[in-house]
PDB file of C-alpha atoms in Angstrom:
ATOM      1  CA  UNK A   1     -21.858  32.449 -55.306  1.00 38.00           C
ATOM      2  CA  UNK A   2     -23.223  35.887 -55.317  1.00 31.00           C
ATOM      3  CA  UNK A   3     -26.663  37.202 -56.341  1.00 32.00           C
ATOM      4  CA  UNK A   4     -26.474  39.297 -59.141  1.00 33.00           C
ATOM      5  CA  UNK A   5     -28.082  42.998 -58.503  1.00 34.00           C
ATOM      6  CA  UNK A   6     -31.541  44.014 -60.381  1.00 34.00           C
ATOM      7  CA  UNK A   7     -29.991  46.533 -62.061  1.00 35.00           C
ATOM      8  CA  UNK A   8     -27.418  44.573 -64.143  1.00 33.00           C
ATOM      9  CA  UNK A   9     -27.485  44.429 -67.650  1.00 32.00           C
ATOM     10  CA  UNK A  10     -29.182  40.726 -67.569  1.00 32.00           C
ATOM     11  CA  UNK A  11     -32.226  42.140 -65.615  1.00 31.00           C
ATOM     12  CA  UNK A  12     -33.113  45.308 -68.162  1.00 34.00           C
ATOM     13  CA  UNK A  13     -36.584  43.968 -68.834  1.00 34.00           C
ATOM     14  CA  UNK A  14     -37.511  43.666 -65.642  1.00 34.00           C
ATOM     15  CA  UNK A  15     -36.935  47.735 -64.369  1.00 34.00           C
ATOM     16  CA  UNK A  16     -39.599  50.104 -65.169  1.00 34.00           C
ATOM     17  CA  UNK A  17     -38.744  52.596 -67.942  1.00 38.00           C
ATOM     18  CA  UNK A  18     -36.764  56.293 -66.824  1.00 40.00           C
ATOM     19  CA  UNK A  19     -40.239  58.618 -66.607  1.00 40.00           C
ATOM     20  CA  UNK A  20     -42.780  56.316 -65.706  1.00 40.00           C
ATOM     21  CA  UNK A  21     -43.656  55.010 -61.912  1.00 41.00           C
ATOM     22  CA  UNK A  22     -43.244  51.712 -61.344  1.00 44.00           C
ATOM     23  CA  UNK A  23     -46.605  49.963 -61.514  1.00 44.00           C
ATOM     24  CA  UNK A  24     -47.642  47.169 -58.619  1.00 44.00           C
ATOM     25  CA  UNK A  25     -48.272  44.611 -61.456  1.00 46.00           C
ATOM     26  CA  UNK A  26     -44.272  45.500 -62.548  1.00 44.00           C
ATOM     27  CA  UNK A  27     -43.131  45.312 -58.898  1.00 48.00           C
ATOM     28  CA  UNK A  28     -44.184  42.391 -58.325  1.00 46.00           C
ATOM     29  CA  UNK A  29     -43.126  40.950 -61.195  1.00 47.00           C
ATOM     30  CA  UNK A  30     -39.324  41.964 -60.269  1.00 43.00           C
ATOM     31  CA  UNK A  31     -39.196  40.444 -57.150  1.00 44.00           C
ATOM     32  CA  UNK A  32     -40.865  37.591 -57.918  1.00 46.00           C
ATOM     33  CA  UNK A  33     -38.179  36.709 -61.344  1.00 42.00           C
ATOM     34  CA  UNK A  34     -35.429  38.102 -58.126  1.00 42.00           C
ATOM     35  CA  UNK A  35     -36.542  35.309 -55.824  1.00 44.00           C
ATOM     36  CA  UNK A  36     -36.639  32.641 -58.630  1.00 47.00           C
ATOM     37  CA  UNK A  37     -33.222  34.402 -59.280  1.00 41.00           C
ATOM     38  CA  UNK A  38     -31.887  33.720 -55.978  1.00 43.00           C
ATOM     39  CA  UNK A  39     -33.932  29.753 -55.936  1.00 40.00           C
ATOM     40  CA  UNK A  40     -31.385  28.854 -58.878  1.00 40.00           C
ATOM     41  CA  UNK A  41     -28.146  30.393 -57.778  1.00 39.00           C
ATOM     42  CA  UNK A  42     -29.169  28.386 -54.164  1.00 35.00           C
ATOM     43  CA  UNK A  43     -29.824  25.367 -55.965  1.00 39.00           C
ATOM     44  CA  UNK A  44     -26.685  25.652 -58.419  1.00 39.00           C
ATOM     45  CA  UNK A  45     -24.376  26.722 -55.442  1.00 37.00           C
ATOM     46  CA  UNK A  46     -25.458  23.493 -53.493  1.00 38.00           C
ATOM     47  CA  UNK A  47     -24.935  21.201 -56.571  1.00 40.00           C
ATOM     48  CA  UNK A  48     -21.434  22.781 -57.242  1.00 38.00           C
ATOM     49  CA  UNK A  49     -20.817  21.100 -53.367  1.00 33.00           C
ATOM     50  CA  UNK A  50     -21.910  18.176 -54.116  1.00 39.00           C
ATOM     51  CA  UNK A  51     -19.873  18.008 -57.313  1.00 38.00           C
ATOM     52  CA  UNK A  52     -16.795  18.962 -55.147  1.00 38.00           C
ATOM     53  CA  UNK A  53     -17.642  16.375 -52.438  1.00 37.00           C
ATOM     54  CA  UNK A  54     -18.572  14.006 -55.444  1.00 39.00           C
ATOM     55  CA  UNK A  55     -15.210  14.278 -57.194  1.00 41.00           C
ATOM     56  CA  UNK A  56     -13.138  14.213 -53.937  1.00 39.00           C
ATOM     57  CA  UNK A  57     -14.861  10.420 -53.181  1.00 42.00           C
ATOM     58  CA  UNK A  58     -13.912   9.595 -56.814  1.00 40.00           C
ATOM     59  CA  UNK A  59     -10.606  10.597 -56.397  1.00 38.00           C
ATOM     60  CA  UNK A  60      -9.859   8.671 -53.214  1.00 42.00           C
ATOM     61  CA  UNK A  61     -11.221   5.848 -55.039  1.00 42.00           C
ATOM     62  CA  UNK A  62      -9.647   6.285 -58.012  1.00 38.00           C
ATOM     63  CA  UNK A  63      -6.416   6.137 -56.555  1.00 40.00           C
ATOM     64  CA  UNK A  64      -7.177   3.530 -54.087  1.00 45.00           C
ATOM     65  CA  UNK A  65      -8.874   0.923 -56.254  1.00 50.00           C
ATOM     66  CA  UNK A  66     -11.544   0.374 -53.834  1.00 48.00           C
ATOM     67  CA  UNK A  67     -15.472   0.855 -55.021  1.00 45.00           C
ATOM     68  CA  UNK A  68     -17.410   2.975 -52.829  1.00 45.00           C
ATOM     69  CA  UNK A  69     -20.695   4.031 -52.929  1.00 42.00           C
ATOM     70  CA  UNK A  70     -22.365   6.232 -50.147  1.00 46.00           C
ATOM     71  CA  UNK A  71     -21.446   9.010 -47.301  1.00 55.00           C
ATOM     72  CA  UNK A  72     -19.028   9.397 -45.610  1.00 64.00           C
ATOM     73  CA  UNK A  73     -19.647   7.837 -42.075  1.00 74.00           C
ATOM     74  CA  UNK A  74     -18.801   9.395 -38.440  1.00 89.00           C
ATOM     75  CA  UNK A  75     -18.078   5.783 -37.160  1.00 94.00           C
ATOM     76  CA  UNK A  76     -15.497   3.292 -38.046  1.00 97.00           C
ATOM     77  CA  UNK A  77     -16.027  -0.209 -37.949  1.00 97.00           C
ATOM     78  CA  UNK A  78     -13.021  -2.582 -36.694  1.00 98.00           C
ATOM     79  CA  UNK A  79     -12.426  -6.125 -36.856  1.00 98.00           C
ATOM     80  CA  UNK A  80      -9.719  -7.605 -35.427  1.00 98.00           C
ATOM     81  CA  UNK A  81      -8.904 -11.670 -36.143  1.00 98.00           C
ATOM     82  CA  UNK A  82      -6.061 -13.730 -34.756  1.00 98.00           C
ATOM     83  CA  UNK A  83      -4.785 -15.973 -36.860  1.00 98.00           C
ATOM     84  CA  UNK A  84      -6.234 -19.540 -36.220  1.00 98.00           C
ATOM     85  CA  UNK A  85      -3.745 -22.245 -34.225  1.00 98.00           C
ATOM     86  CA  UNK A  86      -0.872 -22.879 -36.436  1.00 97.00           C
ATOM     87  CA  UNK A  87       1.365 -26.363 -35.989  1.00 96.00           C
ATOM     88  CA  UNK A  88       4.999 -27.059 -35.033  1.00 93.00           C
ATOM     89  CA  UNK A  89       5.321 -30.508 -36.255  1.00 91.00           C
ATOM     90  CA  UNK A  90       7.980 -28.982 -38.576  1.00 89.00           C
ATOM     91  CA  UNK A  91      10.970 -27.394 -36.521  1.00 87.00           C
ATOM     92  CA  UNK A  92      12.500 -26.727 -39.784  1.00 91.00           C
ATOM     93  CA  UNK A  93      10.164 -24.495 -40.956  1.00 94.00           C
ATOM     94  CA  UNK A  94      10.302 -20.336 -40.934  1.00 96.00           C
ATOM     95  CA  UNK A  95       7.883 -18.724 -38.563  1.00 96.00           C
ATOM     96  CA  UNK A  96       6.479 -16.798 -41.274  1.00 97.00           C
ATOM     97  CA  UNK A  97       6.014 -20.057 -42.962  1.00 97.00           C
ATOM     98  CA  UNK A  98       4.029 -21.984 -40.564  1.00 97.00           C
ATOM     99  CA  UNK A  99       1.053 -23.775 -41.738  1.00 97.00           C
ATOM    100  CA  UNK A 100      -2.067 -24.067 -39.513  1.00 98.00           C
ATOM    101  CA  UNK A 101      -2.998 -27.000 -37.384  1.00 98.00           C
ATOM    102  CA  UNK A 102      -5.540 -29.411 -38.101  1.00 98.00           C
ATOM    103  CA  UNK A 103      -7.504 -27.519 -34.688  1.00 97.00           C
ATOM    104  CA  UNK A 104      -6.698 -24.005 -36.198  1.00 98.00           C
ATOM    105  CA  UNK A 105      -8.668 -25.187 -39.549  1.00 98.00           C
ATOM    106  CA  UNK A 106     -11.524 -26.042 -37.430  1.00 98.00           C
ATOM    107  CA  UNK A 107     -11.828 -23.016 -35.733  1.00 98.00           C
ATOM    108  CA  UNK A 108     -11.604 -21.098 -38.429  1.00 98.00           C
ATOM    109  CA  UNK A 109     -14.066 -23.008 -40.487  1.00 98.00           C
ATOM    110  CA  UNK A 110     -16.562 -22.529 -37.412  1.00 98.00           C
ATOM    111  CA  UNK A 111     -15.414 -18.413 -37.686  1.00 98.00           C
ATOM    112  CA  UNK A 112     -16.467 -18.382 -40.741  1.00 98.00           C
ATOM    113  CA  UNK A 113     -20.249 -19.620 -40.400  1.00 97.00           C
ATOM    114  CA  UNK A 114     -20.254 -16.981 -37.722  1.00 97.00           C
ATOM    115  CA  UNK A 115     -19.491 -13.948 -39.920  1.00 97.00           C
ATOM    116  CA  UNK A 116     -22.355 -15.421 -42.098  1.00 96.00           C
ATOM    117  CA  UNK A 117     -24.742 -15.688 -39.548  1.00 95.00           C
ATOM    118  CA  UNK A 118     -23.801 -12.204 -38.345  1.00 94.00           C
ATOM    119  CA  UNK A 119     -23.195 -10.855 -41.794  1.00 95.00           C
ATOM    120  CA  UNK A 120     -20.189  -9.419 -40.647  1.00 96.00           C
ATOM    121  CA  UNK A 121     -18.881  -7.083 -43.789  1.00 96.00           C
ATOM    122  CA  UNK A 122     -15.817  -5.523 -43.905  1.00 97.00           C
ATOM    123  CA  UNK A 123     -15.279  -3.350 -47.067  1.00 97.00           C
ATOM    124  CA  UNK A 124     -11.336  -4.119 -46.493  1.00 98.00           C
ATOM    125  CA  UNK A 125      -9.086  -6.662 -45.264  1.00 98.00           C
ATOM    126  CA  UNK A 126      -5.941  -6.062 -43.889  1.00 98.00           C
ATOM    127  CA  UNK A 127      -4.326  -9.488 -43.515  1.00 98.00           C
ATOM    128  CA  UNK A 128      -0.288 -10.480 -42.641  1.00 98.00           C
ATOM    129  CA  UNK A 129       1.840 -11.736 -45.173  1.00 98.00           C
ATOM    130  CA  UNK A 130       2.633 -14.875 -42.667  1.00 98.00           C
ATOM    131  CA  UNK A 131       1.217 -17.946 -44.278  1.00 98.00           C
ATOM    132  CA  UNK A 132      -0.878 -19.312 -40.979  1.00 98.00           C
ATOM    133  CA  UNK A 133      -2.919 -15.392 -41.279  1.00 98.00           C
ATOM    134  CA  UNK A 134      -3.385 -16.436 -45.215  1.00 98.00           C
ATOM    135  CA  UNK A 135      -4.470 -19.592 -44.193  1.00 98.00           C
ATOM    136  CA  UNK A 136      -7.057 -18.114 -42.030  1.00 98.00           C
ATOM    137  CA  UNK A 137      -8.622 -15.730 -44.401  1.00 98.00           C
ATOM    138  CA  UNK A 138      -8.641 -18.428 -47.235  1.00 98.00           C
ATOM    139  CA  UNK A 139     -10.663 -20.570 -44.534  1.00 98.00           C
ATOM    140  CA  UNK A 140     -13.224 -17.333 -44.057  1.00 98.00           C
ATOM    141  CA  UNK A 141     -12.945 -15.116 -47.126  1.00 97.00           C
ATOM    142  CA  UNK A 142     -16.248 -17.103 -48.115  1.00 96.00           C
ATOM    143  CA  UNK A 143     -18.496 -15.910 -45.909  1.00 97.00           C
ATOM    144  CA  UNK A 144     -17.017 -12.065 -46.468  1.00 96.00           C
ATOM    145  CA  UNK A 145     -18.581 -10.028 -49.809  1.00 94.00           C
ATOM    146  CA  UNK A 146     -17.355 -10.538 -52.829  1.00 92.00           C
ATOM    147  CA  UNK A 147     -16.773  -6.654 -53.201  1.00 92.00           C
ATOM    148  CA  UNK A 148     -14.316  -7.047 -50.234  1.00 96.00           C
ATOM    149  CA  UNK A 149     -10.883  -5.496 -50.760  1.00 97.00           C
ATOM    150  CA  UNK A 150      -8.412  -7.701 -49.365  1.00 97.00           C
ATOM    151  CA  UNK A 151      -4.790  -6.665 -49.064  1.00 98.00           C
ATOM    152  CA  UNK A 152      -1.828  -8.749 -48.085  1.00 98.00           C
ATOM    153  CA  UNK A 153       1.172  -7.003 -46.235  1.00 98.00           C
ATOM    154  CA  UNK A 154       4.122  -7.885 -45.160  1.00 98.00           C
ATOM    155  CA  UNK A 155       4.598  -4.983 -42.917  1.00 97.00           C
ATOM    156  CA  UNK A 156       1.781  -6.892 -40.760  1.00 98.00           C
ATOM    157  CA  UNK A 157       3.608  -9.487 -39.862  1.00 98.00           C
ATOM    158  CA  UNK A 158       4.276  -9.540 -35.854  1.00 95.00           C
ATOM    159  CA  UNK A 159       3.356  -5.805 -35.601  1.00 98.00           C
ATOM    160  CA  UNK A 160       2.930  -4.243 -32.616  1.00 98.00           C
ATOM    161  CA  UNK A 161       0.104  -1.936 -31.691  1.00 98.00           C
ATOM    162  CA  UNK A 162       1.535   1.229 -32.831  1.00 97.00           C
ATOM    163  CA  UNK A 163       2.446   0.350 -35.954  1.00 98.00           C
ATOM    164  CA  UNK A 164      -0.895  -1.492 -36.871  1.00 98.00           C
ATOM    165  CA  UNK A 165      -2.931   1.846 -35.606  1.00 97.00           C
ATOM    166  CA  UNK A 166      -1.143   4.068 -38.013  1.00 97.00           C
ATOM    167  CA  UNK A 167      -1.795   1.408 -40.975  1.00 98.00           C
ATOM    168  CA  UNK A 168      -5.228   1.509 -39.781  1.00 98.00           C
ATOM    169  CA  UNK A 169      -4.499   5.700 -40.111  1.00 97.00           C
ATOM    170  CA  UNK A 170      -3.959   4.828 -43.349  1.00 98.00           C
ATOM    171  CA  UNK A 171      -7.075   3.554 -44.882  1.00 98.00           C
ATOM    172  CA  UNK A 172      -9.280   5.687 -47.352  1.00 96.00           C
ATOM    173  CA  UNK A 173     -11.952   7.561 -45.493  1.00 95.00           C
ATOM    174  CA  UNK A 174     -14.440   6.475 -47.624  1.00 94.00           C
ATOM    175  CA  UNK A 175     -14.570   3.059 -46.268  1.00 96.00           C
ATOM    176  CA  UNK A 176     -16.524   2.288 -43.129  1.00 96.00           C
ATOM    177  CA  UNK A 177     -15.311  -0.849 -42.272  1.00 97.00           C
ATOM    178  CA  UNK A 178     -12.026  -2.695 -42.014  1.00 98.00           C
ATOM    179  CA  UNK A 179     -10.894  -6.159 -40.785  1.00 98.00           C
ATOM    180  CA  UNK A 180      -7.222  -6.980 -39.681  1.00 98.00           C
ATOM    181  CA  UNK A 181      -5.565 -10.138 -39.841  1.00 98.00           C
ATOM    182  CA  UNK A 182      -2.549 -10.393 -37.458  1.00 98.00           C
ATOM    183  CA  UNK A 183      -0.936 -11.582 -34.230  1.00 98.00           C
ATOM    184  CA  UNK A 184      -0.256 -11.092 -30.894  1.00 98.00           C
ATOM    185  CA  UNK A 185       0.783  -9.609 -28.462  1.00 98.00           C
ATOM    186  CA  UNK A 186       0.241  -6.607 -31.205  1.00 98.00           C
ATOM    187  CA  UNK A 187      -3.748  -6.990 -32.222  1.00 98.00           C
ATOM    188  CA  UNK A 188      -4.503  -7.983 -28.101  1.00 98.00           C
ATOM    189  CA  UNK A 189      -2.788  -4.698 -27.454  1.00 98.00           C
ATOM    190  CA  UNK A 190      -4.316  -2.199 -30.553  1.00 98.00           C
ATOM    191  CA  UNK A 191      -7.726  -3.628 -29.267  1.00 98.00           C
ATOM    192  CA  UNK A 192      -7.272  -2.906 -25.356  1.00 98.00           C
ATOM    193  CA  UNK A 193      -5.546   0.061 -26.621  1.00 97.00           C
ATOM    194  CA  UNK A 194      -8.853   1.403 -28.920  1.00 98.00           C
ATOM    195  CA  UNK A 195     -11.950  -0.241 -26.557  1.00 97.00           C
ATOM    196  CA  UNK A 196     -12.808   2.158 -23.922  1.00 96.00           C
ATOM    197  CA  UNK A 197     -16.036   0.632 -23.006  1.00 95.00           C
ATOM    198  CA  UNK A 198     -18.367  -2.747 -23.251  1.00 95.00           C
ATOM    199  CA  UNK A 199     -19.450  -6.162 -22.806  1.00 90.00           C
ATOM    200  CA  UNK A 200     -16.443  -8.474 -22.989  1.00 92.00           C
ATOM    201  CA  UNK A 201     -14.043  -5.843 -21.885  1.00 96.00           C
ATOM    202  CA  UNK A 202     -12.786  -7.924 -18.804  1.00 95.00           C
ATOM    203  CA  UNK A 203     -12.104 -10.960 -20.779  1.00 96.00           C
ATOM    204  CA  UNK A 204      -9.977  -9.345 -23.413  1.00 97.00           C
ATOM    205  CA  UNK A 205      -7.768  -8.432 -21.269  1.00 96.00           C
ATOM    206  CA  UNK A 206      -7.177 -11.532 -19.843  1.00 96.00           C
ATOM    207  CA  UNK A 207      -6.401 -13.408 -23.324  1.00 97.00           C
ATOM    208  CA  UNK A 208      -6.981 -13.340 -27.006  1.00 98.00           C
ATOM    209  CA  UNK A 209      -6.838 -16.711 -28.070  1.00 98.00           C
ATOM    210  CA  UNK A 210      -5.804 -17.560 -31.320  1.00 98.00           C
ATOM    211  CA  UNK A 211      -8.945 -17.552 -34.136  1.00 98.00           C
ATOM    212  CA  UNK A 212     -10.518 -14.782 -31.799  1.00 98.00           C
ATOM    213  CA  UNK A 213     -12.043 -11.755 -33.277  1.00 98.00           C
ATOM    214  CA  UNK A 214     -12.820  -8.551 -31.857  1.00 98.00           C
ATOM    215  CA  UNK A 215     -15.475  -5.974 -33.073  1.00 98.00           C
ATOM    216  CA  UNK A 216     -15.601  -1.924 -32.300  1.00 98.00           C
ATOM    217  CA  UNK A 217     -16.880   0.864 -33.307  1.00 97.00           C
ATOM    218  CA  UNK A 218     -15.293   4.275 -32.777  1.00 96.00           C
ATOM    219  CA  UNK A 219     -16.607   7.360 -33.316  1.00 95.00           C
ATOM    220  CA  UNK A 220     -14.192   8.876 -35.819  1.00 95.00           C
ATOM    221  CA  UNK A 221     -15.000  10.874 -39.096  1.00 92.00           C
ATOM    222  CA  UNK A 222     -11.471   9.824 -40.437  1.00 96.00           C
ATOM    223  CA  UNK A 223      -9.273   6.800 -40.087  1.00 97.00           C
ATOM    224  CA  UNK A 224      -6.525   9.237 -39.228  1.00 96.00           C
ATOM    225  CA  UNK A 225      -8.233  10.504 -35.663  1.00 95.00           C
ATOM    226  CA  UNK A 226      -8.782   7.363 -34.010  1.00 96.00           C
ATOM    227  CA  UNK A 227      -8.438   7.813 -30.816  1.00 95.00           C
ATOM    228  CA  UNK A 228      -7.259   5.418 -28.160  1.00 96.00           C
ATOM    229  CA  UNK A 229     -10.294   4.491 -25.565  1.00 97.00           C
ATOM    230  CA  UNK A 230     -12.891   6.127 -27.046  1.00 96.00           C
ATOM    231  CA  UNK A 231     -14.524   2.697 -29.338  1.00 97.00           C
ATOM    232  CA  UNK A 232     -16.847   0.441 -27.439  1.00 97.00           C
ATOM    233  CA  UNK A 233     -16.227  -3.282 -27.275  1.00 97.00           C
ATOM    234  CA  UNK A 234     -19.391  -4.633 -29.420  1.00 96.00           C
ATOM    235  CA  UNK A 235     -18.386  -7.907 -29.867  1.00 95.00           C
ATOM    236  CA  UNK A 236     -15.266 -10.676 -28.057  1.00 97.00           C
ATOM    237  CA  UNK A 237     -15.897 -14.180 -29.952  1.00 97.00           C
ATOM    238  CA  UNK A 238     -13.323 -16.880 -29.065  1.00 97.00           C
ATOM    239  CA  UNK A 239     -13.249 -20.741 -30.956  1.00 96.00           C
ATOM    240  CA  UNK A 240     -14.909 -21.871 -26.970  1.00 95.00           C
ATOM    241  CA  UNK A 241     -18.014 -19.204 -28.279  1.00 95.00           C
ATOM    242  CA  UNK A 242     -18.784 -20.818 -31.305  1.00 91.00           C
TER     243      UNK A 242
END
């Protein structure tokens, strides 16, 4: 926004009279309503930003549904969860349908006191439609806030590690944390794909047990521009860790 001039209409009291000199008293008078002048317009320009960043965070969660309250961040928090063991005593049953095992509801239930103790808080869960990844966030979804989006997708289901990074892409900016629900090979793969660095590195790439969960963060001001090997490993907890 512009400063407006001294001599427009708006500042006629202020300029000395045609004939007469300008006195110091009158001088300094001027500049000092000009700077108080320019102190409002700075102070009405920076709000009119804020507004504008303001509405844009309202928007996105307007149309998302999802509460937010905050800055932006320049890091993005991941979580990534294998579904606890599930059982085959039932041949007949669909492998989407798949129920967990009496071990998978232990680990799970052990998970869970671990995100407590941790307070691990995603602001969104992304879990599979598949009934043993249900299974395991009913078993956690507890210890998680009760503010917690969770969302249940279909399109999760088996994934592979391209496909889960750009529904990770797809997340509104103005959360700073996520957890995903899935399976492998396709979470073992997004996470070896994302970590670039840290402790536990090694081991994921040997396995990713089932109830295992991965933590990163990755420096990245948008869930769009997450780039592969740039987050650091910060955390590799398998049901033999807890």
């Amino acid at each position: 926004m512009s400063v407006r001039s001294p001599a427009s209409s708006s500042w006629q009291g202020a300029r000395p009279h045609h004939g007469h000199s300008q006195s110091p008293s009158s001088g300094s008078q001027c500049h000092h309503l000009l700077t108080r002048c320019r102190t409002l317009m700075i102070r009405r320009s920076a709000g009119s930003v804020q507004s504008r960043r303001s509405q844009t965070a309202a928007s996105a969660t307007k149309d998302d549904g999802i509460p937010f309250h905050g800055e932006l961040t320049r890091v993005k928090t991941i979580h990534l969860l294998r579904h606890a063991k599930s059982s085959w005593s039932d041949t007949g049953v669909a492998d989407h349908d798949r129920p967990l095992a009496p071990r998978g509801e232990r680990d799970a239930r052990r998970l869970a006191k671990h995100l407590g103790r941790y307070g691990v808080a995603p602001a969104l869960v992304l879990c599979s439609s598949a009934r043993r990844s249900r299974d395991t966030l009913e078993l956690i979804a507890h210890s998680l806030p009760r503010k917690t989006k969770i969302l249940m997708e279909d399109e999760l289901y088996a994934a592979p590690a391209e496909a889960l990074l750009q529904r990770l892409g797809r997340i509104p900016d103005v959360l700073p944390s996520a957890l995903l629900i899935g399976h492998n090979p396709g979470l073992q793969d997004l996470a070896l794909t994302l970590a670039g660095h840290g402790p536990g590195l090694d081991r994921l790439r040997k396995s990713f047990p089932t109830c295992s969960l991965v933590a990163m963060h990755i420096p990245a001001p948008t869930w769009r521009e997450l780039v592969p090997g740039t987050a650091e490993l910060i955390d590799y907890v398998t049901p033999r860790d807890l």
